[in-house]
Amino acid sequence: MYMNKFRLDDRVAVVTGAARGIGFAIAEALAEAGARVVLTDYDAKALDDAVARLAATGATVEGEVFDVTDAAAAQRVNDAIVARHGRVDVLVNNAGIAISDHPAESMSDETWSRVIDVNLTGVFRACRAFGRGMLERGGGSIVNIGSMSGFIVNRPQEQVNYNASKAGVHHLTRSLAAEWGARGVRVNAVAPTYIDTEMNQYVHAKENEARLQGWVGNTPMHRLGRVDEIASVVLFLASDAASLMTGAIVLADGGYVCW
Ligand code: NDP
């Protein structure tokens, strides 16, 4: 009875920024739970490779190019998927970028806007386009990838753009949950700690040893996170196992915010 609630058989799920990293792991998890997963990313070649890698495992997956900063793209991608499969049941807004080590007093408008456009406006537009269809059909589950950076200020890197974007994602999540709760659409977020992806590869360089030690030392569990540890939380929130949850921001941070 309980394990079935985690299954996503016959559901159509869409993941943004799914060509690699956390997004790819999320696509893998949702497919393993039985969903038909549409991986999306803005790099067509990387997307094709990712879809081929997952399809080779027997997963039911397909790709759709989607740049979340393209104002018209969310509606276009939603409509294309609905035309093929009739609906979208699960949307995971994972695409995100960081431009760090820019002190606020000298940050350019461009550096500010680039991060806000991808991380916050991109999430809003996708929620709006896909959410509309979910509301019409009376159900759906959206999971946004926020960050512990929406709760704390990272150190030592200066990244007011990223931190503000993720705090924005968290409150966007709560706002949509409140607006759409009575109409069957749940909206939740996951807030990860430092995860060992491309985004953070630079920290393994010899010259960044002190930064890596700082990150790990500030984490009660004393390590970075893995992509599968975020994907499993997303799977839970996307599924009926979380049927009473909306507006939740679930920290998966190894205890980072405890200190
Ligand atoms: P990666 O950089 O490894 O992967 C992000 C993916 O999103 C890439 O495939 C990237 O494409 C794609 N992407 C970037 N811009 C766009 C766009 N405009 N439209 C569509 N796709 C785009 O990142 P992670 O897997 O580490 O991060 C995933 C999410 O998790 C992000 O929202 C991030 O902020 C969040 N997060 C990550 C943490 C971490 O420590 N890694 C910690 C907390 C939150 P391309 O490779 O071509 O740029």
mmCIF file of C-alpha atoms and ligand atoms in Angstrom:
data_model
loop_
_atom_site.group_PDB
_atom_site.id
_atom_site.type_symbol
_atom_site.label_atom_id
_atom_site.label_comp_id
_atom_site.label_asym_id
_atom_site.label_seq_id
_atom_site.Cartn_x
_atom_site.Cartn_y
_atom_site.Cartn_z
ATOM 1 C CA MET A 1 0.000 0.000 0.000
ATOM 2 C CA TYR A 2 2.677 2.500 0.946
ATOM 3 C CA MET A 3 5.357 1.734 -1.639
ATOM 4 C CA ASN A 4 2.828 2.132 -4.464
ATOM 5 C CA LYS A 5 2.445 5.783 -3.507
ATOM 6 C CA PHE A 6 5.995 6.404 -4.683
ATOM 7 C CA ARG A 7 5.233 4.973 -8.148
ATOM 8 C CA LEU A 8 4.652 7.290 -11.112
ATOM 9 C CA ASP A 9 3.305 4.753 -13.611
ATOM 10 C CA ASP A 10 1.383 6.360 -16.492
ATOM 11 C CA ARG A 11 2.477 9.850 -15.421
ATOM 12 C CA VAL A 12 4.151 12.299 -17.774
ATOM 13 C CA ALA A 13 7.045 14.168 -16.149
ATOM 14 C CA VAL A 14 9.156 17.060 -17.454
ATOM 15 C CA VAL A 15 12.578 18.026 -16.054
ATOM 16 C CA THR A 16 14.458 21.215 -17.028
ATOM 17 C CA GLY A 17 18.252 21.352 -17.245
ATOM 18 C CA ALA A 18 18.270 17.556 -17.400
ATOM 19 C CA ALA A 19 21.277 16.967 -19.667
ATOM 20 C CA ARG A 20 23.595 16.482 -16.704
ATOM 21 C CA GLY A 21 24.051 16.823 -12.960
ATOM 22 C CA ILE A 22 21.104 16.905 -10.580
ATOM 23 C CA GLY A 23 18.582 17.209 -13.438
ATOM 24 C CA PHE A 24 19.808 14.028 -15.107
ATOM 25 C CA ALA A 25 19.588 12.117 -11.805
ATOM 26 C CA ILE A 26 16.045 13.430 -11.279
ATOM 27 C CA ALA A 27 15.046 12.199 -14.749
ATOM 28 C CA GLU A 28 16.585 8.829 -13.914
ATOM 29 C CA ALA A 29 14.681 8.588 -10.610
ATOM 30 C CA LEU A 30 11.303 9.572 -12.081
ATOM 31 C CA ALA A 31 11.751 7.109 -14.962
ATOM 32 C CA GLU A 32 12.696 4.319 -12.555
ATOM 33 C CA ALA A 33 9.433 5.033 -10.686
ATOM 34 C CA GLY A 34 7.527 4.402 -13.924
ATOM 35 C CA ALA A 35 7.019 7.870 -15.411
ATOM 36 C CA ARG A 36 7.414 8.788 -19.064
ATOM 37 C CA VAL A 37 10.075 11.468 -18.669
ATOM 38 C CA VAL A 38 10.705 14.361 -21.030
ATOM 39 C CA LEU A 39 14.242 15.609 -20.454
ATOM 40 C CA THR A 40 14.731 19.227 -21.475
ATOM 41 C CA ASP A 41 17.848 21.382 -21.755
ATOM 42 C CA TYR A 42 19.032 24.204 -23.975
ATOM 43 C CA ASP A 43 21.993 22.337 -25.456
ATOM 44 C CA ALA A 44 20.516 20.006 -28.090
ATOM 45 C CA LYS A 45 23.608 17.807 -28.422
ATOM 46 C CA ALA A 46 24.055 17.319 -24.657
ATOM 47 C CA LEU A 47 20.331 16.613 -24.428
ATOM 48 C CA ASP A 48 20.461 13.937 -27.151
ATOM 49 C CA ASP A 49 23.369 12.238 -25.395
ATOM 50 C CA ALA A 50 21.543 12.281 -22.047
ATOM 51 C CA VAL A 51 18.337 10.852 -23.542
ATOM 52 C CA ALA A 52 20.322 8.100 -25.277
ATOM 53 C CA ARG A 53 22.123 7.229 -22.026
ATOM 54 C CA LEU A 54 18.845 6.889 -20.115
ATOM 55 C CA ALA A 55 17.013 5.102 -22.921
ATOM 56 C CA ALA A 56 19.816 2.519 -22.944
ATOM 57 C CA THR A 57 18.793 1.551 -19.392
ATOM 58 C CA GLY A 58 15.264 0.751 -20.605
ATOM 59 C CA ALA A 59 13.718 4.002 -19.351
ATOM 60 C CA THR A 60 10.808 5.590 -21.256
ATOM 61 C CA VAL A 61 12.364 8.949 -22.064
ATOM 62 C CA GLU A 62 12.450 11.584 -24.751
ATOM 63 C CA GLY A 63 14.043 15.012 -25.228
ATOM 64 C CA GLU A 64 12.756 18.489 -25.960
ATOM 65 C CA VAL A 65 15.018 21.511 -26.367
ATOM 66 C CA PHE A 66 14.028 24.157 -23.803
ATOM 67 C CA ASP A 67 15.952 27.304 -22.915
ATOM 68 C CA VAL A 68 14.219 28.575 -19.780
ATOM 69 C CA THR A 69 15.293 32.162 -20.565
ATOM 70 C CA ASP A 70 13.314 32.129 -23.840
ATOM 71 C CA ALA A 71 10.078 33.909 -22.883
ATOM 72 C CA ALA A 72 7.903 31.985 -25.335
ATOM 73 C CA ALA A 73 9.517 28.573 -24.898
ATOM 74 C CA ALA A 74 7.704 27.274 -21.796
ATOM 75 C CA GLN A 75 4.292 27.479 -23.426
ATOM 76 C CA ARG A 76 5.641 26.034 -26.685
ATOM 77 C CA VAL A 77 7.272 23.060 -24.916
ATOM 78 C CA ASN A 78 4.186 22.443 -22.760
ATOM 79 C CA ASP A 79 1.942 22.473 -25.831
ATOM 80 C CA ALA A 80 4.213 20.112 -27.766
ATOM 81 C CA ILE A 81 4.278 17.577 -24.928
ATOM 82 C CA VAL A 82 0.524 17.840 -24.308
ATOM 83 C CA ALA A 83 -0.070 17.313 -28.044
ATOM 84 C CA ARG A 84 1.960 14.090 -27.884
ATOM 85 C CA HIS A 85 0.896 12.683 -24.507
ATOM 86 C CA GLY A 86 -2.302 14.485 -23.506
ATOM 87 C CA ARG A 87 -1.001 16.098 -20.323
ATOM 88 C CA VAL A 88 1.918 16.852 -18.012
ATOM 89 C CA ASP A 89 1.547 15.494 -14.458
ATOM 90 C CA VAL A 90 4.928 16.422 -12.981
ATOM 91 C CA LEU A 91 7.187 19.410 -13.650
ATOM 92 C CA VAL A 92 10.638 19.684 -12.079
ATOM 93 C CA ASN A 93 12.249 23.113 -12.458
ATOM 94 C CA ASN A 94 15.907 22.229 -12.080
ATOM 95 C CA ALA A 95 17.772 24.394 -14.639
ATOM 96 C CA GLY A 96 19.935 26.869 -12.800
ATOM 97 C CA ILE A 97 23.280 28.651 -12.962
ATOM 98 C CA ALA A 98 25.648 30.296 -10.500
ATOM 99 C CA ILE A 99 27.969 33.220 -11.193
ATOM 100 C CA SER A 100 29.917 33.480 -7.964
ATOM 101 C CA ASP A 101 32.786 35.525 -6.561
ATOM 102 C CA HIS A 102 31.312 38.841 -7.674
ATOM 103 C CA PRO A 103 31.156 41.311 -4.745
ATOM 104 C CA ALA A 104 27.784 43.095 -4.662
ATOM 105 C CA GLU A 105 29.272 46.595 -4.818
ATOM 106 C CA SER A 106 30.851 45.892 -8.215
ATOM 107 C CA MET A 107 28.365 43.396 -9.679
ATOM 108 C CA SER A 108 27.162 44.453 -13.135
ATOM 109 C CA ASP A 109 23.496 44.548 -14.118
ATOM 110 C CA GLU A 110 24.278 41.800 -16.636
ATOM 111 C CA THR A 111 25.707 39.456 -13.966
ATOM 112 C CA TRP A 112 22.709 40.118 -11.732
ATOM 113 C CA SER A 113 20.108 39.684 -14.485
ATOM 114 C CA ARG A 114 21.609 36.581 -16.073
ATOM 115 C CA VAL A 115 21.243 34.585 -12.844
ATOM 116 C CA ILE A 116 17.816 36.005 -11.982
ATOM 117 C CA ASP A 117 16.573 35.289 -15.534
ATOM 118 C CA VAL A 118 17.544 31.599 -15.454
ATOM 119 C CA ASN A 119 16.984 30.771 -11.777
ATOM 120 C CA LEU A 120 13.877 32.799 -10.917
ATOM 121 C CA THR A 121 12.110 34.174 -14.001
ATOM 122 C CA GLY A 122 12.678 30.868 -15.815
ATOM 123 C CA VAL A 123 11.040 28.963 -12.961
ATOM 124 C CA PHE A 124 8.097 31.375 -12.856
ATOM 125 C CA ARG A 125 7.474 31.110 -16.600
ATOM 126 C CA ALA A 126 7.588 27.300 -16.564
ATOM 127 C CA CYS A 127 5.265 27.133 -13.525
ATOM 128 C CA ARG A 128 2.852 29.494 -15.279
ATOM 129 C CA ALA A 129 2.788 27.639 -18.605
ATOM 130 C CA PHE A 130 2.712 24.060 -17.283
ATOM 131 C CA GLY A 131 0.635 24.995 -14.222
ATOM 132 C CA ARG A 132 -2.144 26.363 -16.434
ATOM 133 C CA GLY A 133 -2.654 22.940 -18.015
ATOM 134 C CA MET A 134 -2.442 21.201 -14.646
ATOM 135 C CA LEU A 135 -5.115 23.526 -13.232
ATOM 136 C CA GLU A 136 -7.374 22.874 -16.225
ATOM 137 C CA ARG A 137 -7.043 19.137 -15.670
ATOM 138 C CA GLY A 138 -7.404 19.506 -11.896
ATOM 139 C CA GLY A 139 -4.102 18.026 -10.815
ATOM 140 C CA GLY A 140 -0.331 18.060 -10.959
ATOM 141 C CA SER A 141 2.845 18.247 -8.932
ATOM 142 C CA ILE A 142 5.602 20.822 -9.395
ATOM 143 C CA VAL A 143 8.984 20.552 -7.690
ATOM 144 C CA ASN A 144 11.370 23.500 -7.863
ATOM 145 C CA ILE A 145 15.064 23.184 -7.104
ATOM 146 C CA GLY A 146 15.927 25.938 -4.679
ATOM 147 C CA SER A 147 19.036 25.898 -2.506
ATOM 148 C CA MET A 148 20.238 26.194 1.057
ATOM 149 C CA SER A 149 21.504 29.538 -0.333
ATOM 150 C CA GLY A 150 17.883 30.689 -0.020
ATOM 151 C CA PHE A 151 18.235 30.216 3.774
ATOM 152 C CA ILE A 152 21.871 31.067 4.502
ATOM 153 C CA VAL A 153 24.561 33.179 2.888
ATOM 154 C CA ASN A 154 27.330 30.972 1.513
ATOM 155 C CA ARG A 155 30.900 31.660 2.456
ATOM 156 C CA PRO A 156 33.420 32.649 1.273
ATOM 157 C CA GLN A 157 31.932 33.145 -2.215
ATOM 158 C CA GLU A 158 30.097 36.409 -2.845
ATOM 159 C CA GLN A 159 26.994 35.715 -4.956
ATOM 160 C CA VAL A 160 24.143 38.027 -3.995
ATOM 161 C CA ASN A 161 22.499 37.254 -7.365
ATOM 162 C CA TYR A 162 22.365 33.494 -6.756
ATOM 163 C CA ASN A 163 21.324 33.737 -3.101
ATOM 164 C CA ALA A 164 18.502 36.192 -3.882
ATOM 165 C CA SER A 165 17.328 34.058 -6.826
ATOM 166 C CA LYS A 166 17.019 30.947 -4.654
ATOM 167 C CA ALA A 167 15.227 32.784 -1.822
ATOM 168 C CA GLY A 168 12.906 33.995 -4.586
ATOM 169 C CA VAL A 169 12.326 30.433 -5.789
ATOM 170 C CA HIS A 170 11.338 29.417 -2.263
ATOM 171 C CA HIS A 171 8.766 32.170 -1.857
ATOM 172 C CA LEU A 172 7.511 31.730 -5.420
ATOM 173 C CA THR A 173 6.941 28.089 -4.453
ATOM 174 C CA ARG A 174 4.920 29.026 -1.366
ATOM 175 C CA SER A 175 2.943 31.668 -3.257
ATOM 176 C CA LEU A 176 1.930 29.252 -6.020
ATOM 177 C CA ALA A 177 1.130 26.558 -3.447
ATOM 178 C CA ALA A 178 -1.276 28.973 -1.758
ATOM 179 C CA GLU A 179 -2.905 30.049 -5.036
ATOM 180 C CA TRP A 180 -3.274 26.562 -6.477
ATOM 181 C CA GLY A 181 -3.701 24.329 -3.401
ATOM 182 C CA ALA A 182 -7.480 24.047 -3.585
ATOM 183 C CA ARG A 183 -7.286 23.268 -7.309
ATOM 184 C CA GLY A 184 -5.198 20.112 -7.020
ATOM 185 C CA VAL A 185 -1.784 21.414 -8.028
ATOM 186 C CA ARG A 186 0.934 20.943 -5.406
ATOM 187 C CA VAL A 187 4.087 23.077 -5.541
ATOM 188 C CA ASN A 188 7.111 22.210 -3.403
ATOM 189 C CA ALA A 189 10.851 22.828 -3.462
ATOM 190 C CA VAL A 190 14.058 21.055 -2.517
ATOM 191 C CA ALA A 191 16.930 23.070 -1.048
ATOM 192 C CA PRO A 192 20.236 21.209 -1.533
ATOM 193 C CA THR A 193 23.618 21.768 0.065
ATOM 194 C CA TYR A 194 26.765 21.710 -2.102
ATOM 195 C CA ILE A 195 26.370 18.829 -4.538
ATOM 196 C CA ASP A 196 29.327 17.353 -6.368
ATOM 197 C CA THR A 197 28.357 18.357 -9.939
ATOM 198 C CA GLU A 198 29.985 20.256 -12.834
ATOM 199 C CA MET A 199 28.825 23.460 -11.186
ATOM 200 C CA ASN A 200 31.237 22.814 -8.313
ATOM 201 C CA GLN A 201 34.100 20.976 -10.027
ATOM 202 C CA TYR A 202 36.407 23.968 -9.634
ATOM 203 C CA VAL A 203 36.476 23.429 -5.891
ATOM 204 C CA HIS A 204 38.487 20.211 -6.335
ATOM 205 C CA ALA A 205 41.422 22.131 -7.846
ATOM 206 C CA LYS A 206 44.515 22.295 -5.623
ATOM 207 C CA GLU A 207 44.281 26.079 -5.273
ATOM 208 C CA ASN A 208 40.707 25.792 -3.932
ATOM 209 C CA GLU A 209 41.490 23.263 -1.214
ATOM 210 C CA ALA A 210 40.753 25.763 1.570
ATOM 211 C CA ARG A 211 37.332 26.526 0.074
ATOM 212 C CA LEU A 212 36.441 22.836 -0.159
ATOM 213 C CA GLN A 213 37.578 22.259 3.430
ATOM 214 C CA GLY A 214 35.459 25.241 4.489
ATOM 215 C CA TRP A 215 32.351 23.864 2.787
ATOM 216 C CA VAL A 216 32.828 20.413 4.269
ATOM 217 C CA GLY A 217 33.850 21.739 7.674
ATOM 218 C CA ASN A 218 30.689 23.854 7.884
ATOM 219 C CA THR A 219 28.517 20.792 7.225
ATOM 220 C CA PRO A 220 27.549 18.588 10.199
ATOM 221 C CA MET A 221 27.635 15.487 7.958
ATOM 222 C CA HIS A 222 31.108 16.589 6.840
ATOM 223 C CA ARG A 223 30.756 15.904 3.131
ATOM 224 C CA LEU A 224 29.298 17.191 -0.140
ATOM 225 C CA GLY A 225 25.998 15.751 -1.376
ATOM 226 C CA ARG A 226 25.430 13.386 -4.303
ATOM 227 C CA VAL A 227 22.962 13.916 -7.144
ATOM 228 C CA ASP A 228 20.959 10.786 -6.254
ATOM 229 C CA GLU A 229 20.380 12.197 -2.750
ATOM 230 C CA ILE A 230 18.521 15.145 -4.283
ATOM 231 C CA ALA A 231 16.730 13.056 -6.911
ATOM 232 C CA SER A 232 15.173 10.790 -4.282
ATOM 233 C CA VAL A 233 13.708 13.775 -2.397
ATOM 234 C CA VAL A 234 12.301 15.117 -5.673
ATOM 235 C CA LEU A 235 10.759 11.713 -6.417
ATOM 236 C CA PHE A 236 9.059 11.734 -3.020
ATOM 237 C CA LEU A 237 7.643 15.252 -3.484
ATOM 238 C CA ALA A 238 6.530 14.530 -7.057
ATOM 239 C CA SER A 239 4.677 11.384 -6.013
ATOM 240 C CA ASP A 240 1.441 10.720 -4.134
ATOM 241 C CA ALA A 241 3.572 9.808 -1.104
ATOM 242 C CA ALA A 242 3.675 13.594 -0.537
ATOM 243 C CA SER A 243 -0.048 14.135 -1.230
ATOM 244 C CA LEU A 244 -0.518 16.376 1.832
ATOM 245 C CA MET A 245 2.564 18.482 1.095
ATOM 246 C CA THR A 246 2.454 21.789 -0.710
ATOM 247 C CA GLY A 247 4.489 24.944 -0.159
ATOM 248 C CA ALA A 248 7.197 22.907 1.580
ATOM 249 C CA ILE A 249 10.856 23.761 1.135
ATOM 250 C CA VAL A 250 12.649 20.525 1.967
ATOM 251 C CA LEU A 251 16.264 20.979 2.999
ATOM 252 C CA ALA A 252 18.637 18.238 1.882
ATOM 253 C CA ASP A 253 21.755 19.864 3.253
ATOM 254 C CA GLY A 254 23.668 17.431 5.444
ATOM 255 C CA GLY A 255 22.686 19.658 8.357
ATOM 256 C CA TYR A 256 24.429 22.776 6.964
ATOM 257 C CA VAL A 257 21.833 25.269 8.218
ATOM 258 C CA CYS A 258 21.978 23.841 11.787
ATOM 259 C CA TRP A 259 25.207 25.789 12.354
HETATM 260 P P1 NDP B 1 24.817 21.807 -13.638
HETATM 261 O O1 NDP B 1 25.481 23.065 -14.095
HETATM 262 O O2 NDP B 1 25.648 20.582 -13.487
HETATM 263 O O3 NDP B 1 23.586 21.439 -14.620
HETATM 264 C C1 NDP B 1 22.628 22.409 -14.928
HETATM 265 C C2 NDP B 1 21.981 22.071 -16.249
HETATM 266 O O4 NDP B 1 21.068 23.135 -16.585
HETATM 267 C C3 NDP B 1 23.009 21.996 -17.385
HETATM 268 O O5 NDP B 1 22.695 20.937 -18.268
HETATM 269 C C4 NDP B 1 22.848 23.354 -18.040
HETATM 270 O O6 NDP B 1 23.211 23.368 -19.404
HETATM 271 C C5 NDP B 1 21.362 23.569 -17.897
HETATM 272 N N1 NDP B 1 20.997 24.955 -18.121
HETATM 273 C C6 NDP B 1 21.689 26.076 -17.830
HETATM 274 N N2 NDP B 1 21.040 27.158 -18.269
HETATM 275 C C7 NDP B 1 19.897 26.718 -18.860
HETATM 276 C C8 NDP B 1 18.824 27.361 -19.523
HETATM 277 N N3 NDP B 1 18.782 28.686 -19.693
HETATM 278 N N4 NDP B 1 17.801 26.604 -19.993
HETATM 279 C C9 NDP B 1 17.837 25.262 -19.864
HETATM 280 N N5 NDP B 1 18.842 24.587 -19.280
HETATM 281 C C10 NDP B 1 19.870 25.318 -18.776
HETATM 282 O O7 NDP B 1 24.059 22.197 -12.294
HETATM 283 P P2 NDP B 1 23.607 21.287 -11.059
HETATM 284 O O8 NDP B 1 23.121 19.978 -11.523
HETATM 285 O O9 NDP B 1 24.657 21.365 -10.028
HETATM 286 O O10 NDP B 1 22.388 22.179 -10.520
HETATM 287 C C11 NDP B 1 21.037 21.923 -10.840
HETATM 288 C C12 NDP B 1 20.150 22.814 -9.974
HETATM 289 O O11 NDP B 1 20.443 22.592 -8.599
HETATM 290 C C13 NDP B 1 20.359 24.315 -10.213
HETATM 291 O O12 NDP B 1 19.116 24.981 -10.111
HETATM 292 C C14 NDP B 1 21.254 24.708 -9.058
HETATM 293 O O13 NDP B 1 21.145 26.075 -8.736
HETATM 294 C C15 NDP B 1 20.693 23.817 -7.957
HETATM 295 N N6 NDP B 1 21.616 23.613 -6.861
HETATM 296 C C16 NDP B 1 22.861 23.081 -7.099
HETATM 297 C C17 NDP B 1 23.729 22.910 -6.060
HETATM 298 C C18 NDP B 1 25.088 22.361 -6.253
HETATM 299 O O14 NDP B 1 25.887 22.434 -5.314
HETATM 300 N N7 NDP B 1 25.432 21.784 -7.398
HETATM 301 C C19 NDP B 1 23.374 23.298 -4.687
HETATM 302 C C20 NDP B 1 22.042 23.825 -4.549
HETATM 303 C C21 NDP B 1 21.201 23.972 -5.615
HETATM 304 P P3 NDP B 1 24.765 23.722 -19.793
HETATM 305 O O15 NDP B 1 25.561 22.614 -19.238
HETATM 306 O O16 NDP B 1 24.764 23.716 -21.286
HETATM 307 O O17 NDP B 1 25.068 25.039 -19.187
#
